[in-house]
Amino acid sequence: MPKDVLILGIESSCDETAAAVVKNGREVLSNIISSQIDIHTLYGGVVPEIASRKHIERINYVIEEALANAGVILNDVDAISVTYGPGLAGALLVGVNTAKAIAYAVRKPLTGVHHIEGHIAANYIEHPGLKPPFLCLVVSGGHTHLVQVKGYNNFEIIGCTHDDAAGEAFDKVARAIGLGYPGGPAIDRLAKSGNPYAIAFPRAKVEGHEYDFSFSGLKSAVLNYLNSCEMKDVEINNADIAASFQQAVIDVLVTRAVNAARKTGDNCIAVAGGVAANSALRASMEENCHKNGIKLYYPSPVYCTDNAAMIAVQGYYNYISGKRSGLDLNAVPNLRLGI
Ligand code: KG4
Ligand code: ZN
């Protein structure tokens, strides 16, 4: 029987300080997330300086708790994995430097993980049968990508956003209708009591790029709608706006993902990133994938938004394929996928 491989994962790319221990790339032994949302919400969005400071204050406690909950000590761990990009420079540096210090102190291998590869890998946690190749719709606060996952370490981007990411659009529209930060979960909740077809918001296509996305026009359409209601003194129904906006985003995401799978021949789609937690997106993906004979996977909400278990899972696949980082590993805020 091969020896179990334990990976300590560390994530600090945005506003969650997180650490986790994962066994053999699939079994989560602990998953600690210290969210800073309560602080950033006061400012209507993430303040990078504050995020870095809070990571520094919390990271050691979060790691200690992750090890304790898993019932292991640092010496039991086979490798340390850490998000090194993309993300906020100062925030990433806290995780990267902590991981390097631990790797050096306990003489363990270090492997830097791409944050989006981590989001994709979150799907392996609860779906033991899921293996590449598959198509992944990555929808987070900073990214909207259609990715062909050809292997655990082999990714090809076939579609991306030309402007706002899907999560960013949720956050901006939520702010415009007074729902605060983060907007996605608030819109998800409010939309349940609204009519998704009350207002005809645009479903943008990107000419010549059939798998690409654009959400800035949709965001402007919502703002224009709000302005025109105010000018005409028409009553604003926030639930209808939330539901109609959400439906416009979902229609575009689902159509592009399903069309891409049909054309590339992928019979399996995984959804990843914070917006993958959206209940209406999940329902619409279920319906459309079922209609087209495509298998669908998505993580539980806790593994959709930022966490370190997903970083440890991808770290495991990096580790067993021999991918190692040196102690000169640096934060790369605009790191591209597949490098
Ligand atoms: O993946 P994530 O935690 O961080 C990034 O890597 O960006 O994604 C955060 C984004 C935010 O924009 C948040 O509003 C959105 O995911 N989000 C949601 C939901 N939960 C989180 N968007 C729509 N519906 C949700 N239920
Ligand atoms: Zn993320």
Short mmCIF file of C-alpha atoms and ligand atoms in Angstrom, two decimals:
data_model
loop_
_atom_site.label_atom_id
_atom_site.label_comp_id
_atom_site.label_asym_id
_atom_site.label_seq_id
_atom_site.Cartn_x
_atom_site.Cartn_y
_atom_site.Cartn_z
CA MET A 1 0.00 0.00 0.00
CA PRO A 2 1.56 3.39 -0.98
CA LYS A 3 2.18 5.85 1.82
CA ASP A 4 -0.44 8.58 2.31
CA VAL A 5 0.60 12.01 1.07
CA LEU A 6 -0.35 14.94 3.33
CA ILE A 7 -0.27 18.48 1.96
CA LEU A 8 -0.58 21.67 4.00
CA GLY A 9 -2.29 24.33 1.86
CA ILE A 10 -2.11 28.08 2.50
CA GLU A 11 -4.28 30.74 0.81
CA SER A 12 -4.14 34.51 1.29
CA SER A 13 -4.71 35.99 -2.19
CA CYS A 14 -7.64 38.24 -1.29
CA ASP A 15 -9.73 38.60 1.87
CA GLU A 16 -9.72 35.11 3.38
CA THR A 17 -6.80 33.84 5.46
CA ALA A 18 -6.97 30.08 5.06
CA ALA A 19 -5.06 26.87 5.79
CA ALA A 20 -5.98 23.23 5.27
CA VAL A 21 -4.55 19.73 5.41
CA VAL A 22 -5.53 17.34 2.62
CA LYS A 23 -4.72 13.61 2.30
CA ASN A 24 -3.88 12.10 -1.10
CA GLY A 25 -5.31 15.10 -2.94
CA ARG A 26 -8.90 14.18 -2.23
CA GLU A 27 -9.62 13.89 1.50
CA VAL A 28 -9.89 17.11 3.51
CA LEU A 29 -8.59 16.55 7.07
CA SER A 30 -9.06 20.21 8.05
CA ASN A 31 -10.14 23.43 6.36
CA ILE A 32 -9.82 26.66 8.34
CA ILE A 33 -11.00 29.96 6.84
CA SER A 34 -10.71 33.27 8.65
CA SER A 35 -12.82 35.69 6.63
CA GLN A 36 -12.21 39.44 6.65
CA ILE A 37 -15.58 40.23 5.08
CA ASP A 38 -16.87 41.96 8.22
CA ILE A 39 -14.05 44.54 7.96
CA HIS A 40 -14.06 45.13 4.18
CA THR A 41 -17.83 45.42 4.09
CA LEU A 42 -17.44 48.74 5.98
CA TYR A 43 -15.64 50.12 2.90
CA GLY A 44 -17.87 48.55 0.24
CA GLY A 45 -15.08 46.31 -1.10
CA VAL A 46 -11.68 44.81 -0.33
CA VAL A 47 -9.08 47.35 0.88
CA PRO A 48 -5.71 45.79 -0.07
CA GLU A 49 -3.70 47.39 2.78
CA ILE A 50 -6.14 46.15 5.39
CA ALA A 51 -6.24 42.68 3.80
CA SER A 52 -2.43 42.33 4.09
CA ARG A 53 -2.40 43.45 7.72
CA LYS A 54 -5.19 41.08 8.71
CA HIS A 55 -3.44 38.17 6.97
CA ILE A 56 -0.29 38.90 8.99
CA GLU A 57 -2.27 38.98 12.24
CA ARG A 58 -4.12 35.75 11.56
CA ILE A 59 -2.05 33.42 9.41
CA ASN A 60 -0.08 31.65 12.15
CA TYR A 61 -3.22 30.93 14.20
CA VAL A 62 -5.05 29.67 11.12
CA ILE A 63 -2.20 27.30 10.24
CA GLU A 64 -1.94 26.04 13.85
CA GLU A 65 -5.65 25.37 13.89
CA ALA A 66 -5.55 23.54 10.55
CA LEU A 67 -2.77 21.26 11.80
CA ALA A 68 -4.50 20.67 15.16
CA ASN A 69 -7.87 19.88 13.55
CA ALA A 70 -6.18 17.41 11.20
CA GLY A 71 -4.38 15.84 14.19
CA VAL A 72 -0.96 16.30 12.64
CA ILE A 73 2.23 18.28 13.23
CA LEU A 74 4.35 20.02 10.59
CA ASN A 75 6.75 17.08 10.48
CA ASP A 76 3.95 14.74 9.34
CA VAL A 77 3.25 16.88 6.27
CA ASP A 78 4.89 15.86 2.96
CA ALA A 79 4.82 19.30 1.30
CA ILE A 80 3.64 22.87 1.74
CA SER A 81 1.52 24.40 -1.03
CA VAL A 82 0.67 28.07 -1.26
CA THR A 83 -1.20 30.40 -3.61
CA TYR A 84 1.40 32.63 -5.30
CA GLY A 85 -0.92 34.36 -7.81
CA PRO A 86 -3.04 35.86 -9.14
CA GLY A 87 -4.30 38.14 -6.39
CA LEU A 88 -3.42 41.20 -4.33
CA ALA A 89 0.38 41.59 -4.11
CA GLY A 90 0.59 42.39 -0.41
CA ALA A 91 -1.95 39.73 0.52
CA LEU A 92 -0.22 37.02 -1.55
CA LEU A 93 3.16 37.90 -0.02
CA VAL A 94 1.94 37.02 3.47
CA GLY A 95 1.02 33.46 2.46
CA VAL A 96 4.06 32.98 0.23
CA ASN A 97 6.54 34.16 2.88
CA THR A 98 4.89 32.12 5.62
CA ALA A 99 4.96 29.00 3.43
CA LYS A 100 8.61 29.57 2.56
CA ALA A 101 9.55 30.04 6.23
CA ILE A 102 7.78 26.81 7.20
CA ALA A 103 9.28 24.86 4.28
CA TYR A 104 12.75 26.07 5.23
CA ALA A 105 12.32 25.46 8.97
CA VAL A 106 10.98 21.90 8.67
CA ARG A 107 12.87 21.07 5.44
CA LYS A 108 9.81 20.15 3.41
CA PRO A 109 9.21 20.68 -0.31
CA LEU A 110 7.33 23.78 -1.36
CA THR A 111 4.97 24.07 -4.30
CA GLY A 112 3.42 27.33 -5.51
CA VAL A 113 -0.18 27.00 -6.70
CA HIS A 114 -2.07 29.11 -9.23
CA HIS A 115 -5.24 30.35 -7.50
CA ILE A 116 -7.51 29.48 -10.44
CA GLU A 117 -6.00 25.99 -10.75
CA GLY A 118 -6.92 25.68 -7.06
CA HIS A 119 -10.53 26.71 -7.76
CA ILE A 120 -10.73 24.07 -10.51
CA ALA A 121 -9.19 21.44 -8.18
CA ALA A 122 -11.89 22.14 -5.57
CA ASN A 123 -14.08 19.89 -7.72
CA TYR A 124 -11.90 16.83 -6.94
CA ILE A 125 -12.71 17.01 -3.20
CA GLU A 126 -16.27 15.74 -3.31
CA HIS A 127 -16.21 13.95 -6.67
CA PRO A 128 -13.75 11.08 -6.41
CA GLY A 129 -14.64 9.93 -9.93
CA LEU A 130 -13.79 13.26 -11.55
CA LYS A 131 -10.57 13.16 -13.56
CA PRO A 132 -9.32 15.28 -16.48
CA PRO A 133 -10.14 15.78 -19.29
CA PHE A 134 -13.16 18.01 -18.66
CA LEU A 135 -14.31 21.54 -19.38
CA CYS A 136 -14.35 24.00 -16.48
CA LEU A 137 -16.38 27.19 -16.19
CA VAL A 138 -14.39 29.33 -13.76
CA VAL A 139 -16.45 32.18 -12.35
CA SER A 140 -14.94 34.16 -9.48
CA GLY A 141 -14.59 37.75 -8.32
CA GLY A 142 -11.60 38.32 -10.56
CA HIS A 143 -11.96 35.74 -13.36
CA THR A 144 -14.41 34.38 -15.88
CA HIS A 145 -12.81 31.64 -17.96
CA LEU A 146 -13.73 28.58 -19.94
CA VAL A 147 -10.84 26.21 -19.44
CA GLN A 148 -10.15 22.83 -21.01
CA VAL A 149 -8.60 20.83 -18.21
CA LYS A 150 -6.49 18.37 -20.19
CA GLY A 151 -4.57 16.97 -17.23
CA TYR A 152 -4.08 17.81 -13.55
CA ASN A 153 -1.33 20.21 -14.64
CA ASN A 154 -2.41 20.94 -18.19
CA PHE A 155 -4.86 23.77 -18.89
CA GLU A 156 -5.99 25.54 -22.03
CA ILE A 157 -8.10 28.72 -21.81
CA ILE A 158 -10.66 28.71 -24.63
CA GLY A 159 -12.76 31.65 -23.41
CA CYS A 160 -12.38 34.63 -21.11
CA THR A 161 -14.00 37.93 -20.21
CA HIS A 162 -13.08 41.08 -22.12
CA ASP A 163 -13.91 43.34 -19.18
CA ASP A 164 -15.59 42.63 -15.82
CA ALA A 165 -15.54 39.18 -14.24
CA ALA A 166 -18.93 37.64 -13.40
CA GLY A 167 -18.40 38.04 -9.63
CA GLU A 168 -17.26 41.62 -10.11
CA ALA A 169 -20.52 42.36 -11.98
CA PHE A 170 -22.51 40.82 -9.09
CA ASP A 171 -20.58 42.97 -6.60
CA LYS A 172 -21.01 46.21 -8.59
CA VAL A 173 -24.74 45.72 -9.22
CA ALA A 174 -25.28 44.77 -5.57
CA ARG A 175 -23.56 47.97 -4.50
CA ALA A 176 -25.76 50.01 -6.88
CA ILE A 177 -28.92 48.64 -5.30
CA GLY A 178 -27.59 49.04 -1.77
CA LEU A 179 -26.87 45.40 -0.93
CA GLY A 180 -23.26 45.86 0.28
CA TYR A 181 -20.21 43.62 -0.13
CA PRO A 182 -19.90 40.84 -1.19
CA GLY A 183 -22.77 41.26 -3.58
CA GLY A 184 -23.07 37.75 -5.02
CA PRO A 185 -24.67 36.00 -2.03
CA ALA A 186 -26.97 39.02 -1.41
CA ILE A 187 -28.21 39.07 -5.02
CA ASP A 188 -28.64 35.28 -4.94
CA ARG A 189 -30.92 35.63 -1.88
CA LEU A 190 -32.90 38.69 -3.07
CA ALA A 191 -33.39 37.28 -6.58
CA LYS A 192 -35.45 34.42 -5.14
CA SER A 193 -38.30 36.87 -4.52
CA GLY A 194 -37.97 38.69 -7.87
CA ASN A 195 -39.07 38.05 -11.45
CA PRO A 196 -36.05 37.09 -13.62
CA TYR A 197 -37.85 38.26 -16.76
CA ALA A 198 -39.23 41.57 -15.38
CA ILE A 199 -36.52 43.69 -17.01
CA ALA A 200 -34.86 42.84 -20.35
CA PHE A 201 -31.15 43.29 -19.60
CA PRO A 202 -28.69 42.54 -22.46
CA ARG A 203 -26.93 39.20 -23.06
CA ALA A 204 -23.69 40.38 -24.66
CA LYS A 205 -21.89 38.42 -27.36
CA VAL A 206 -18.27 39.13 -28.25
CA GLU A 207 -18.06 39.33 -32.03
CA GLY A 208 -15.69 36.70 -33.44
CA HIS A 209 -15.03 35.07 -30.04
CA GLU A 210 -17.81 32.59 -29.43
CA TYR A 211 -16.55 31.45 -25.99
CA ASP A 212 -15.72 34.89 -24.59
CA PHE A 213 -17.70 37.04 -22.18
CA SER A 214 -18.41 40.71 -21.56
CA PHE A 215 -20.30 41.96 -18.52
CA SER A 216 -19.58 45.69 -18.45
CA GLY A 217 -22.50 46.48 -20.81
CA LEU A 218 -24.86 44.56 -18.55
CA LYS A 219 -23.60 46.45 -15.51
CA SER A 220 -24.12 49.79 -17.34
CA ALA A 221 -27.61 48.69 -18.41
CA VAL A 222 -28.54 48.11 -14.76
CA LEU A 223 -27.13 51.53 -13.76
CA ASN A 224 -28.97 53.23 -16.67
CA TYR A 225 -32.18 51.47 -15.67
CA LEU A 226 -31.81 52.74 -12.08
CA ASN A 227 -31.11 56.29 -13.30
CA SER A 228 -34.06 56.33 -15.66
CA CYS A 229 -36.41 55.06 -12.92
CA GLU A 230 -35.21 57.84 -10.62
CA MET A 231 -35.63 60.49 -13.33
CA LYS A 232 -39.13 59.30 -14.21
CA ASP A 233 -39.96 58.83 -10.53
CA VAL A 234 -40.85 55.19 -11.19
CA GLU A 235 -40.77 52.85 -8.17
CA ILE A 236 -37.67 50.59 -8.15
CA ASN A 237 -38.18 46.92 -7.40
CA ASN A 238 -34.77 45.68 -6.21
CA ALA A 239 -35.81 42.03 -6.19
CA ASP A 240 -36.81 42.22 -9.88
CA ILE A 241 -33.54 44.00 -10.73
CA ALA A 242 -31.51 41.38 -8.84
CA ALA A 243 -33.40 38.49 -10.47
CA SER A 244 -33.28 39.97 -14.01
CA PHE A 245 -29.59 40.86 -13.75
CA GLN A 246 -28.74 37.42 -12.34
CA GLN A 247 -30.71 35.72 -15.12
CA ALA A 248 -28.81 37.71 -17.77
CA VAL A 249 -25.46 36.60 -16.31
CA ILE A 250 -26.59 32.99 -15.99
CA ASP A 251 -27.99 32.79 -19.54
CA VAL A 252 -24.64 33.88 -20.96
CA LEU A 253 -22.54 31.60 -18.73
CA VAL A 254 -24.68 28.52 -19.30
CA THR A 255 -25.08 28.98 -23.07
CA ARG A 256 -21.34 29.55 -23.63
CA ALA A 257 -20.31 26.62 -21.42
CA VAL A 258 -22.77 24.14 -22.93
CA ASN A 259 -22.03 25.26 -26.52
CA ALA A 260 -18.30 24.95 -25.86
CA ALA A 261 -18.70 21.44 -24.44
CA ARG A 262 -20.77 20.37 -27.44
CA LYS A 263 -18.20 21.74 -29.89
CA THR A 264 -15.08 20.47 -28.10
CA GLY A 265 -16.68 17.09 -27.43
CA ASP A 266 -16.19 17.35 -23.67
CA ASN A 267 -19.01 15.38 -22.06
CA CYS A 268 -18.33 16.73 -18.63
CA ILE A 269 -18.41 20.29 -17.23
CA ALA A 270 -17.18 21.40 -13.80
CA VAL A 271 -18.04 24.82 -12.40
CA ALA A 272 -15.61 26.59 -10.05
CA GLY A 273 -15.04 29.88 -8.19
CA GLY A 274 -17.19 31.99 -5.88
CA VAL A 275 -20.03 32.49 -8.37
CA ALA A 276 -20.33 28.68 -8.68
CA ALA A 277 -22.06 28.93 -5.28
CA ASN A 278 -24.96 30.76 -6.96
CA SER A 279 -28.12 28.68 -6.55
CA ALA A 280 -29.78 29.81 -9.80
CA LEU A 281 -26.60 29.19 -11.83
CA ARG A 282 -26.38 25.68 -10.41
CA ALA A 283 -30.05 25.00 -11.22
CA SER A 284 -29.73 26.30 -14.78
CA MET A 285 -26.49 24.36 -15.39
CA GLU A 286 -28.20 21.19 -14.05
CA GLU A 287 -31.13 21.64 -16.42
CA ASN A 288 -29.11 22.47 -19.53
CA CYS A 289 -26.38 19.88 -18.98
CA HIS A 290 -29.03 17.21 -18.40
CA LYS A 291 -30.82 18.21 -21.65
CA ASN A 292 -27.55 17.90 -23.57
CA GLY A 293 -26.32 14.67 -21.98
CA ILE A 294 -23.40 16.43 -20.26
CA LYS A 295 -22.25 15.40 -16.76
CA LEU A 296 -22.08 18.32 -14.34
CA TYR A 297 -19.92 18.81 -11.26
CA TYR A 298 -19.67 21.67 -8.79
CA PRO A 299 -18.21 21.96 -5.30
CA SER A 300 -20.15 22.62 -2.08
CA PRO A 301 -20.40 26.39 -1.47
CA VAL A 302 -17.57 26.33 1.12
CA TYR A 303 -15.19 24.99 -1.57
CA CYS A 304 -16.47 27.44 -4.24
CA THR A 305 -15.32 30.60 -2.46
CA ASP A 306 -11.68 31.04 -1.42
CA ASN A 307 -10.31 28.28 0.77
CA ALA A 308 -7.00 26.47 1.30
CA ALA A 309 -8.28 22.91 0.82
CA MET A 310 -8.44 23.56 -2.93
CA ILE A 311 -4.84 24.87 -2.81
CA ALA A 312 -3.70 21.71 -1.01
CA VAL A 313 -5.51 19.54 -3.60
CA GLN A 314 -3.80 21.25 -6.54
CA GLY A 315 -0.60 21.27 -4.44
CA TYR A 316 -0.88 17.47 -4.23
CA TYR A 317 -1.08 17.13 -8.02
CA ASN A 318 1.87 19.52 -8.39
CA TYR A 319 3.82 17.52 -5.80
CA ILE A 320 3.26 14.08 -7.32
CA SER A 321 4.13 15.40 -10.78
CA GLY A 322 7.43 16.70 -9.40
CA LYS A 323 6.58 20.42 -9.57
CA ARG A 324 8.57 22.18 -6.86
CA SER A 325 9.16 25.84 -6.02
CA GLY A 326 12.39 27.21 -4.63
CA LEU A 327 12.75 29.48 -1.62
CA ASP A 328 12.92 32.32 -4.14
CA LEU A 329 9.19 31.83 -4.89
CA ASN A 330 7.60 35.26 -5.24
CA ALA A 331 4.02 36.55 -5.35
CA VAL A 332 2.84 37.11 -8.95
CA PRO A 333 -0.30 39.30 -8.79
CA ASN A 334 -1.17 38.84 -12.49
CA LEU A 335 -0.05 35.22 -12.89
CA ARG A 336 -1.50 33.61 -16.03
CA LEU A 337 -3.09 30.18 -16.09
CA GLY A 338 -1.16 27.20 -17.44
CA ILE A 339 2.35 28.53 -16.72
O1 KG4 B 1 -13.61 32.77 -5.79
P1 KG4 B 1 -13.89 33.90 -4.89
O2 KG4 B 1 -14.14 33.60 -3.43
O3 KG4 B 1 -12.71 34.94 -4.92
C1 KG4 B 1 -11.99 35.22 -6.07
O4 KG4 B 1 -11.08 34.43 -6.40
O5 KG4 B 1 -12.34 36.23 -6.72
O6 KG4 B 1 -15.12 34.68 -5.52
C2 KG4 B 1 -15.68 35.79 -4.90
C3 KG4 B 1 -16.82 36.26 -5.77
C4 KG4 B 1 -17.43 37.56 -5.29
O7 KG4 B 1 -17.55 38.42 -6.41
C5 KG4 B 1 -18.79 37.15 -4.76
O8 KG4 B 1 -19.76 38.16 -4.88
C6 KG4 B 1 -19.10 35.96 -5.64
O9 KG4 B 1 -17.88 35.29 -5.79
N1 KG4 B 1 -20.10 35.06 -5.03
C7 KG4 B 1 -21.32 34.83 -5.56
C8 KG4 B 1 -21.99 33.97 -4.65
N2 KG4 B 1 -21.16 33.70 -3.61
C9 KG4 B 1 -19.99 34.37 -3.86
N3 KG4 B 1 -21.87 35.29 -6.68
C10 KG4 B 1 -23.14 34.90 -6.96
N4 KG4 B 1 -23.86 34.10 -6.13
C11 KG4 B 1 -23.34 33.62 -4.98
N5 KG4 B 1 -24.07 32.82 -4.18
ZN ZN B 2 -10.80 32.83 -5.60
#
